[in-house]
Amino acid sequence: MRDDLHAIANAGKFIDRRVTADGQPRASVSLSHPDTLWFNTGTLCNITCANCYIESSPTNDALVYITADEVTDYLDQAKARGWPLREIGFTGGEPFMNPQMIDMTGRALARGHNVLILTNAMQPMMRPRVRAGLQRLRAEHGGRLTLRVSLDHYTAEHHDSERGTGSFARTLEGMDWLRDSGIAMAVAGRTLWNETEDQARAGYASLFDARGYDIDAHDPGQTVLFPEMDLGAEVPEITSACWGILNKSPEGLMCASSRMVVKRRGAARPAVLACTLLPHEPEFELGETLEEAEADVFLNHPHCAKFCVLGGARCSA
């Protein structure tokens, strides 16, 4: 269904990797400053969201659990390649479904990296073993660990419309625990609703103040508001001339600074992708090693245009 929407809305576009529909050179991005390495921990999740870009659910294991040893291998590769990594990110699915999540986090922190974990802060995170592990990592590594909680809206009504009845309350319960444990938090919201960014940030600010969350609602790095990735929307293709026209630089796009490692069901080894947002697109799989993943990325997908170039969004802080 998602592919059908893409085809209908953008008929004739995003076909040739190097050339747009009207024959112009397609924009590409070089990996100029690899400061973030993402690991997808697996597509299994404890809930099914209405508009999950990666189609995570309690039954979708298209991306299987990555292991701590596989994470270590890529950290070793990054060191050997001289990547100046600042941050290691973990996303899913729900990362705390992966039984090795605490071990993977600890290995990344032990290398001196900052670690960002994207989570819904619900039952998988709230298991006693996981909470004990997070408290230990916080005690050992302090502020280098941050959990970015998916809070689609600052009201239960809108959040629950995406994630299911009662999910807002359960997420706040998890955030209350993170607050009380002194574990750094950020929030990821969505701009699905008919409100301005200022209105959205004011709403989050009121919620954070009321619950004592140490999160700046007006800092885009702490409260990230993602534009909706609607495959049914018509979007322009980005040509090499667009950088000057739009007064934007390829250096600012995620694919200039990050890559993501995934493990596909049935695969012998993990693969490295150009983008966290396109885990199921074969064209954006660059190989099995970080060396292979240093190739240029051509912006041959609607998300490249709407989400990154025009939307200015980033998954990293």
mmCIF file of C-alpha atoms in Angstrom:
data_model
loop_
_atom_site.group_PDB
_atom_site.id
_atom_site.type_symbol
_atom_site.label_atom_id
_atom_site.label_comp_id
_atom_site.label_asym_id
_atom_site.label_seq_id
_atom_site.Cartn_x
_atom_site.Cartn_y
_atom_site.Cartn_z
ATOM 1 C CA MET A 1 0.000 0.000 0.000
ATOM 2 C CA ARG A 2 2.812 2.434 0.897
ATOM 3 C CA ASP A 3 4.606 1.682 -2.383
ATOM 4 C CA ASP A 4 1.337 2.199 -4.291
ATOM 5 C CA LEU A 5 0.869 5.644 -2.723
ATOM 6 C CA HIS A 6 4.437 6.543 -3.626
ATOM 7 C CA ALA A 7 3.930 5.457 -7.249
ATOM 8 C CA ILE A 8 0.652 7.334 -7.672
ATOM 9 C CA ALA A 9 1.719 10.605 -6.100
ATOM 10 C CA ASN A 10 5.112 10.761 -7.805
ATOM 11 C CA ALA A 11 4.535 8.955 -11.094
ATOM 12 C CA GLY A 12 7.631 9.064 -13.277
ATOM 13 C CA LYS A 13 9.842 10.424 -10.504
ATOM 14 C CA PHE A 14 12.538 8.802 -8.353
ATOM 15 C CA ILE A 15 13.302 6.109 -10.918
ATOM 16 C CA ASP A 16 16.832 6.745 -12.199
ATOM 17 C CA ARG A 17 19.372 6.882 -9.398
ATOM 18 C CA ARG A 18 21.443 9.598 -11.050
ATOM 19 C CA VAL A 19 18.952 11.556 -13.180
ATOM 20 C CA THR A 20 15.611 13.190 -12.340
ATOM 21 C CA ALA A 21 12.450 12.722 -14.386
ATOM 22 C CA ASP A 22 13.185 15.869 -16.402
ATOM 23 C CA GLY A 23 16.741 14.806 -17.192
ATOM 24 C CA GLN A 24 18.679 16.888 -14.678
ATOM 25 C CA PRO A 25 21.550 15.533 -12.563
ATOM 26 C CA ARG A 26 20.145 14.240 -9.278
ATOM 27 C CA ALA A 27 21.641 15.692 -6.112
ATOM 28 C CA SER A 28 23.994 13.473 -4.164
ATOM 29 C CA VAL A 29 25.581 13.681 -0.728
ATOM 30 C CA SER A 30 29.046 12.584 0.363
ATOM 31 C CA LEU A 31 29.809 11.188 3.804
ATOM 32 C CA SER A 32 31.855 14.206 4.822
ATOM 33 C CA HIS A 33 31.816 13.970 8.617
ATOM 34 C CA PRO A 34 30.624 10.596 9.974
ATOM 35 C CA ASP A 35 29.824 11.567 13.537
ATOM 36 C CA THR A 36 26.801 9.323 14.195
ATOM 37 C CA LEU A 37 26.471 5.574 13.746
ATOM 38 C CA TRP A 38 22.993 4.123 14.189
ATOM 39 C CA PHE A 39 22.082 0.544 15.008
ATOM 40 C CA ASN A 40 18.587 -0.750 14.346
ATOM 41 C CA THR A 41 18.017 -3.199 17.166
ATOM 42 C CA GLY A 42 15.192 -5.001 15.294
ATOM 43 C CA THR A 43 11.710 -4.132 14.023
ATOM 44 C CA LEU A 44 9.845 -5.956 16.791
ATOM 45 C CA CYS A 45 7.918 -3.536 19.007
ATOM 46 C CA ASN A 46 5.484 -3.886 21.904
ATOM 47 C CA ILE A 47 2.875 -1.738 20.084
ATOM 48 C CA THR A 48 1.696 -1.021 16.543
ATOM 49 C CA CYS A 49 1.535 2.673 15.657
ATOM 50 C CA ALA A 50 -0.805 4.070 13.025
ATOM 51 C CA ASN A 51 1.955 5.753 11.001
ATOM 52 C CA CYS A 52 5.167 3.900 11.808
ATOM 53 C CA TYR A 53 7.682 4.634 9.038
ATOM 54 C CA ILE A 54 9.492 1.342 9.651
ATOM 55 C CA GLU A 55 6.268 -0.683 10.098
ATOM 56 C CA SER A 56 7.306 -2.036 13.495
ATOM 57 C CA SER A 57 4.888 -4.237 15.417
ATOM 58 C CA PRO A 58 4.789 -7.185 17.838
ATOM 59 C CA THR A 59 5.017 -9.541 14.839
ATOM 60 C CA ASN A 60 7.284 -7.781 12.299
ATOM 61 C CA ASP A 61 10.798 -9.209 12.503
ATOM 62 C CA ALA A 62 11.902 -8.174 9.005
ATOM 63 C CA LEU A 63 14.894 -6.696 10.813
ATOM 64 C CA VAL A 64 16.020 -9.144 13.475
ATOM 65 C CA TYR A 65 17.788 -8.445 16.747
ATOM 66 C CA ILE A 66 21.333 -7.243 16.255
ATOM 67 C CA THR A 67 23.830 -8.600 18.789
ATOM 68 C CA ALA A 68 26.324 -6.923 21.080
ATOM 69 C CA ASP A 69 29.226 -8.628 19.295
ATOM 70 C CA GLU A 70 27.987 -7.284 15.943
ATOM 71 C CA VAL A 71 27.812 -3.795 17.431
ATOM 72 C CA THR A 72 31.366 -4.168 18.711
ATOM 73 C CA ASP A 73 32.550 -5.205 15.250
ATOM 74 C CA TYR A 74 31.198 -2.003 13.727
ATOM 75 C CA LEU A 75 32.639 0.119 16.516
ATOM 76 C CA ASP A 76 36.000 -1.478 15.722
ATOM 77 C CA GLN A 77 35.508 -0.733 12.028
ATOM 78 C CA ALA A 78 34.702 2.892 12.772
ATOM 79 C CA LYS A 79 37.877 3.245 14.801
ATOM 80 C CA ALA A 80 39.944 1.596 12.060
ATOM 81 C CA ARG A 81 38.407 3.876 9.416
ATOM 82 C CA GLY A 82 39.109 6.964 11.506
ATOM 83 C CA TRP A 83 35.460 7.956 11.758
ATOM 84 C CA PRO A 84 35.208 10.800 14.300
ATOM 85 C CA LEU A 85 32.113 9.352 15.934
ATOM 86 C CA ARG A 86 30.417 11.584 18.460
ATOM 87 C CA GLU A 87 27.281 9.569 19.023
ATOM 88 C CA ILE A 88 25.968 6.022 18.792
ATOM 89 C CA GLY A 89 22.219 5.822 18.238
ATOM 90 C CA PHE A 90 19.930 2.856 18.835
ATOM 91 C CA THR A 91 16.510 2.696 17.238
ATOM 92 C CA GLY A 92 13.948 0.017 16.415
ATOM 93 C CA GLY A 93 11.284 -1.255 16.693
ATOM 94 C CA GLU A 94 11.489 -0.801 20.407
ATOM 95 C CA PRO A 95 15.177 -1.137 21.372
ATOM 96 C CA PHE A 96 14.437 -2.518 24.832
ATOM 97 C CA MET A 97 12.760 -5.541 23.236
ATOM 98 C CA ASN A 98 16.279 -6.644 22.270
ATOM 99 C CA PRO A 99 17.655 -8.767 25.143
ATOM 100 C CA GLN A 100 21.200 -7.415 24.601
ATOM 101 C CA MET A 101 20.246 -3.737 24.653
ATOM 102 C CA ILE A 102 21.935 -2.919 27.958
ATOM 103 C CA ASP A 103 25.105 -4.764 26.913
ATOM 104 C CA MET A 104 25.220 -2.944 23.553
ATOM 105 C CA THR A 105 24.728 0.402 25.255
ATOM 106 C CA GLY A 106 27.456 -0.336 27.767
ATOM 107 C CA ARG A 107 29.938 -1.280 25.056
ATOM 108 C CA ALA A 108 29.321 1.954 23.172
ATOM 109 C CA LEU A 109 29.589 4.072 26.320
ATOM 110 C CA ALA A 110 32.801 2.290 27.333
ATOM 111 C CA ARG A 111 34.370 3.520 24.068
ATOM 112 C CA GLY A 112 33.713 7.100 25.164
ATOM 113 C CA HIS A 113 30.809 7.736 22.784
ATOM 114 C CA ASN A 114 27.588 9.507 23.649
ATOM 115 C CA VAL A 115 24.627 7.143 23.309
ATOM 116 C CA LEU A 116 21.103 8.030 22.216
ATOM 117 C CA ILE A 117 18.339 5.424 22.557
ATOM 118 C CA LEU A 118 14.973 5.970 20.886
ATOM 119 C CA THR A 119 12.232 4.380 22.989
ATOM 120 C CA ASN A 120 8.535 4.556 23.784
ATOM 121 C CA ALA A 121 9.440 4.246 27.514
ATOM 122 C CA MET A 122 6.739 1.622 28.020
ATOM 123 C CA GLN A 123 6.787 -1.925 29.393
ATOM 124 C CA PRO A 124 10.004 -3.192 27.715
ATOM 125 C CA MET A 125 12.003 -0.364 29.296
ATOM 126 C CA MET A 126 10.239 -0.754 32.637
ATOM 127 C CA ARG A 127 11.258 -4.364 33.263
ATOM 128 C CA PRO A 128 13.304 -4.594 36.477
ATOM 129 C CA ARG A 129 16.394 -5.980 34.707
ATOM 130 C CA VAL A 130 16.377 -3.154 32.177
ATOM 131 C CA ARG A 131 15.821 -0.463 34.788
ATOM 132 C CA ALA A 132 18.686 -1.821 36.890
ATOM 133 C CA GLY A 133 20.924 -1.808 33.826
ATOM 134 C CA LEU A 134 20.031 1.771 32.928
ATOM 135 C CA GLN A 135 20.677 2.940 36.473
ATOM 136 C CA ARG A 136 24.063 1.223 36.453
ATOM 137 C CA LEU A 137 25.014 2.797 33.111
ATOM 138 C CA ARG A 138 23.905 6.196 34.326
ATOM 139 C CA ALA A 139 26.042 5.827 37.455
ATOM 140 C CA GLU A 140 29.067 4.748 35.411
ATOM 141 C CA HIS A 141 28.773 7.149 32.478
ATOM 142 C CA GLY A 142 26.628 10.053 33.656
ATOM 143 C CA GLY A 143 25.249 12.432 31.077
ATOM 144 C CA ARG A 144 26.614 10.609 28.027
ATOM 145 C CA LEU A 145 23.447 8.472 27.947
ATOM 146 C CA THR A 146 20.191 10.005 26.698
ATOM 147 C CA LEU A 147 16.845 8.357 26.061
ATOM 148 C CA ARG A 148 14.699 10.077 23.446
ATOM 149 C CA VAL A 149 11.102 9.216 24.208
ATOM 150 C CA SER A 150 8.492 9.033 21.456
ATOM 151 C CA LEU A 151 5.733 11.351 22.654
ATOM 152 C CA ASP A 152 3.774 12.091 19.504
ATOM 153 C CA HIS A 153 1.794 14.912 21.098
ATOM 154 C CA TYR A 154 1.545 16.618 24.475
ATOM 155 C CA THR A 155 -2.076 15.481 24.859
ATOM 156 C CA ALA A 156 -3.322 11.966 25.477
ATOM 157 C CA GLU A 157 -5.984 12.337 22.793
ATOM 158 C CA HIS A 158 -3.595 12.842 19.900
ATOM 159 C CA HIS A 159 -0.807 10.608 21.188
ATOM 160 C CA ASP A 160 -3.210 7.717 21.774
ATOM 161 C CA SER A 161 -4.735 8.154 18.321
ATOM 162 C CA GLU A 162 -1.347 7.089 16.946
ATOM 163 C CA ARG A 163 -0.204 4.560 19.549
ATOM 164 C CA GLY A 164 -3.323 3.122 21.140
ATOM 165 C CA THR A 165 -5.570 3.885 24.090
ATOM 166 C CA GLY A 166 -3.644 4.258 27.335
ATOM 167 C CA SER A 167 -0.229 4.533 25.698
ATOM 168 C CA PHE A 168 0.189 8.191 26.719
ATOM 169 C CA ALA A 169 -0.235 7.342 30.392
ATOM 170 C CA ARG A 170 2.172 4.405 30.190
ATOM 171 C CA THR A 171 4.785 6.509 28.428
ATOM 172 C CA LEU A 172 4.520 9.225 31.074
ATOM 173 C CA GLU A 173 4.970 6.566 33.739
ATOM 174 C CA GLY A 174 8.236 5.589 32.088
ATOM 175 C CA MET A 175 9.305 9.208 31.783
ATOM 176 C CA ASP A 176 8.542 9.772 35.453
ATOM 177 C CA TRP A 177 10.882 6.886 36.270
ATOM 178 C CA LEU A 178 13.625 8.307 34.032
ATOM 179 C CA ARG A 179 13.165 11.704 35.718
ATOM 180 C CA ASP A 180 13.444 10.197 39.189
ATOM 181 C CA SER A 181 16.481 8.113 38.161
ATOM 182 C CA GLY A 182 18.336 11.140 36.834
ATOM 183 C CA ILE A 183 18.641 9.692 33.331
ATOM 184 C CA ALA A 184 18.775 12.354 30.637
ATOM 185 C CA MET A 185 15.700 12.572 28.414
ATOM 186 C CA ALA A 186 14.715 14.127 25.130
ATOM 187 C CA VAL A 187 11.407 13.863 23.286
ATOM 188 C CA ALA A 188 10.399 13.142 19.695
ATOM 189 C CA GLY A 189 7.012 14.465 18.611
ATOM 190 C CA ARG A 190 5.133 14.764 15.333
ATOM 191 C CA THR A 191 3.628 17.632 13.392
ATOM 192 C CA LEU A 192 0.532 15.752 12.275
ATOM 193 C CA TRP A 193 -1.931 18.183 13.807
ATOM 194 C CA ASN A 194 -3.116 21.588 12.662
ATOM 195 C CA GLU A 195 -0.973 23.701 14.920
ATOM 196 C CA THR A 196 2.082 25.883 14.444
ATOM 197 C CA GLU A 197 5.489 24.852 15.705
ATOM 198 C CA ASP A 198 5.283 27.577 18.357
ATOM 199 C CA GLN A 199 1.947 26.187 19.575
ATOM 200 C CA ALA A 200 3.338 22.659 19.698
ATOM 201 C CA ARG A 201 6.429 23.681 21.621
ATOM 202 C CA ALA A 202 4.333 25.698 24.066
ATOM 203 C CA GLY A 203 2.171 22.653 24.676
ATOM 204 C CA TYR A 204 5.184 20.437 25.331
ATOM 205 C CA ALA A 205 6.697 23.096 27.593
ATOM 206 C CA SER A 206 3.566 23.123 29.754
ATOM 207 C CA LEU A 207 3.614 19.342 30.050
ATOM 208 C CA PHE A 208 7.322 19.228 30.899
ATOM 209 C CA ASP A 209 6.950 21.947 33.537
ATOM 210 C CA ALA A 210 3.939 20.252 35.123
ATOM 211 C CA ARG A 211 5.775 16.927 35.462
ATOM 212 C CA GLY A 212 9.223 18.261 36.295
ATOM 213 C CA TYR A 213 10.950 16.946 33.179
ATOM 214 C CA ASP A 214 14.335 18.551 32.520
ATOM 215 C CA ILE A 215 13.673 18.904 28.772
ATOM 216 C CA ASP A 216 13.787 22.194 26.873
ATOM 217 C CA ALA A 217 10.701 22.247 24.660
ATOM 218 C CA HIS A 218 12.147 25.102 22.607
ATOM 219 C CA ASP A 219 15.464 23.394 21.843
ATOM 220 C CA PRO A 220 15.104 21.385 18.590
ATOM 221 C CA GLY A 221 17.784 19.010 19.828
ATOM 222 C CA GLN A 222 15.840 18.166 22.993
ATOM 223 C CA THR A 223 12.314 18.302 21.584
ATOM 224 C CA VAL A 224 12.461 17.045 18.018
ATOM 225 C CA LEU A 225 9.326 17.634 15.950
ATOM 226 C CA PHE A 226 9.288 15.387 12.899
ATOM 227 C CA PRO A 227 7.292 16.201 9.763
ATOM 228 C CA GLU A 228 5.032 13.366 8.700
ATOM 229 C CA MET A 229 6.525 11.139 6.020
ATOM 230 C CA ASP A 230 3.482 10.845 3.779
ATOM 231 C CA LEU A 231 4.238 8.685 0.747
ATOM 232 C CA GLY A 232 0.966 9.835 -0.769
ATOM 233 C CA ALA A 233 2.189 13.429 -1.055
ATOM 234 C CA GLU A 234 3.695 14.767 -4.246
ATOM 235 C CA VAL A 235 7.196 16.124 -3.686
ATOM 236 C CA PRO A 236 9.831 17.618 -5.996
ATOM 237 C CA GLU A 237 12.999 15.818 -6.967
ATOM 238 C CA ILE A 238 16.212 17.431 -5.742
ATOM 239 C CA THR A 239 18.705 18.262 -8.476
ATOM 240 C CA SER A 240 22.336 19.250 -8.067
ATOM 241 C CA ALA A 241 21.274 22.843 -8.843
ATOM 242 C CA CYS A 242 18.851 22.883 -5.901
ATOM 243 C CA TRP A 243 21.579 23.458 -3.328
ATOM 244 C CA GLY A 244 22.108 26.977 -4.642
ATOM 245 C CA ILE A 245 18.445 27.631 -5.358
ATOM 246 C CA LEU A 246 17.370 26.577 -1.870
ATOM 247 C CA ASN A 247 20.469 28.034 -0.188
ATOM 248 C CA LYS A 248 21.148 24.708 1.458
ATOM 249 C CA SER A 249 24.270 22.600 1.789
ATOM 250 C CA PRO A 250 24.524 18.820 1.443
ATOM 251 C CA GLU A 251 26.719 18.963 4.553
ATOM 252 C CA GLY A 252 23.584 19.512 6.625
ATOM 253 C CA LEU A 253 21.803 16.313 5.607
ATOM 254 C CA MET A 254 21.832 13.183 7.738
ATOM 255 C CA CYS A 255 23.532 11.119 5.044
ATOM 256 C CA ALA A 256 26.544 13.461 5.214
ATOM 257 C CA SER A 257 27.136 12.548 8.837
ATOM 258 C CA SER A 258 25.510 9.211 9.649
ATOM 259 C CA ARG A 259 24.910 5.615 8.630
ATOM 260 C CA MET A 260 22.706 2.850 10.078
ATOM 261 C CA VAL A 261 23.467 -0.839 10.617
ATOM 262 C CA VAL A 262 20.627 -3.378 10.297
ATOM 263 C CA LYS A 263 20.345 -7.167 10.372
ATOM 264 C CA ARG A 264 17.798 -8.531 7.891
ATOM 265 C CA ARG A 265 15.911 -11.715 8.626
ATOM 266 C CA GLY A 266 17.802 -14.620 7.047
ATOM 267 C CA ALA A 267 20.979 -12.615 6.394
ATOM 268 C CA ALA A 268 24.310 -14.018 7.508
ATOM 269 C CA ARG A 269 25.694 -10.592 8.380
ATOM 270 C CA PRO A 270 24.400 -7.084 9.051
ATOM 271 C CA ALA A 271 24.296 -4.425 6.338
ATOM 272 C CA VAL A 272 24.950 -0.691 6.399
ATOM 273 C CA LEU A 273 22.298 1.708 5.124
ATOM 274 C CA ALA A 274 22.581 5.291 3.978
ATOM 275 C CA CYS A 275 19.652 6.487 6.057
ATOM 276 C CA THR A 276 17.686 5.654 9.174
ATOM 277 C CA LEU A 277 14.446 6.517 7.378
ATOM 278 C CA LEU A 278 14.780 4.041 4.508
ATOM 279 C CA PRO A 279 15.439 0.648 6.093
ATOM 280 C CA HIS A 280 13.448 -1.319 3.515
ATOM 281 C CA GLU A 281 14.738 0.343 0.313
ATOM 282 C CA PRO A 282 17.382 -1.866 -1.399
ATOM 283 C CA GLU A 283 18.901 1.089 -3.254
ATOM 284 C CA PHE A 284 19.995 2.643 0.020
ATOM 285 C CA GLU A 285 21.855 -0.442 1.242
ATOM 286 C CA LEU A 286 25.545 0.293 0.746
ATOM 287 C CA GLY A 287 27.227 -2.971 1.707
ATOM 288 C CA GLU A 288 28.255 -4.953 4.763
ATOM 289 C CA THR A 289 31.188 -2.810 5.893
ATOM 290 C CA LEU A 290 31.700 0.799 6.881
ATOM 291 C CA GLU A 291 34.274 1.131 4.118
ATOM 292 C CA GLU A 292 31.624 0.265 1.552
ATOM 293 C CA ALA A 293 29.216 2.622 3.283
ATOM 294 C CA GLU A 294 31.445 5.617 2.544
ATOM 295 C CA ALA A 295 29.940 5.802 -0.961
ATOM 296 C CA ASP A 296 27.965 8.871 -2.071
ATOM 297 C CA VAL A 297 24.187 8.788 -1.608
ATOM 298 C CA PHE A 298 21.877 9.924 -4.409
ATOM 299 C CA LEU A 299 18.664 11.560 -3.180
ATOM 300 C CA ASN A 300 16.358 9.192 -5.051
ATOM 301 C CA HIS A 301 13.385 8.986 -2.678
ATOM 302 C CA PRO A 302 10.512 11.309 -1.627
ATOM 303 C CA HIS A 303 11.736 11.256 1.990
ATOM 304 C CA CYS A 304 15.059 12.748 0.848
ATOM 305 C CA ALA A 305 13.212 15.772 -0.491
ATOM 306 C CA LYS A 306 10.354 16.290 1.945
ATOM 307 C CA PHE A 307 11.848 15.152 5.222
ATOM 308 C CA CYS A 308 15.519 16.096 4.897
ATOM 309 C CA VAL A 309 16.147 18.761 2.254
ATOM 310 C CA LEU A 310 12.879 20.704 2.511
ATOM 311 C CA GLY A 311 11.874 19.679 6.031
ATOM 312 C CA GLY A 312 15.308 20.154 7.538
ATOM 313 C CA ALA A 313 14.786 17.242 9.926
ATOM 314 C CA ARG A 314 17.508 15.123 11.531
ATOM 315 C CA CYS A 315 17.334 11.943 13.581
ATOM 316 C CA SER A 316 20.429 12.827 15.584
ATOM 317 C CA ALA A 317 20.641 15.661 18.078
#
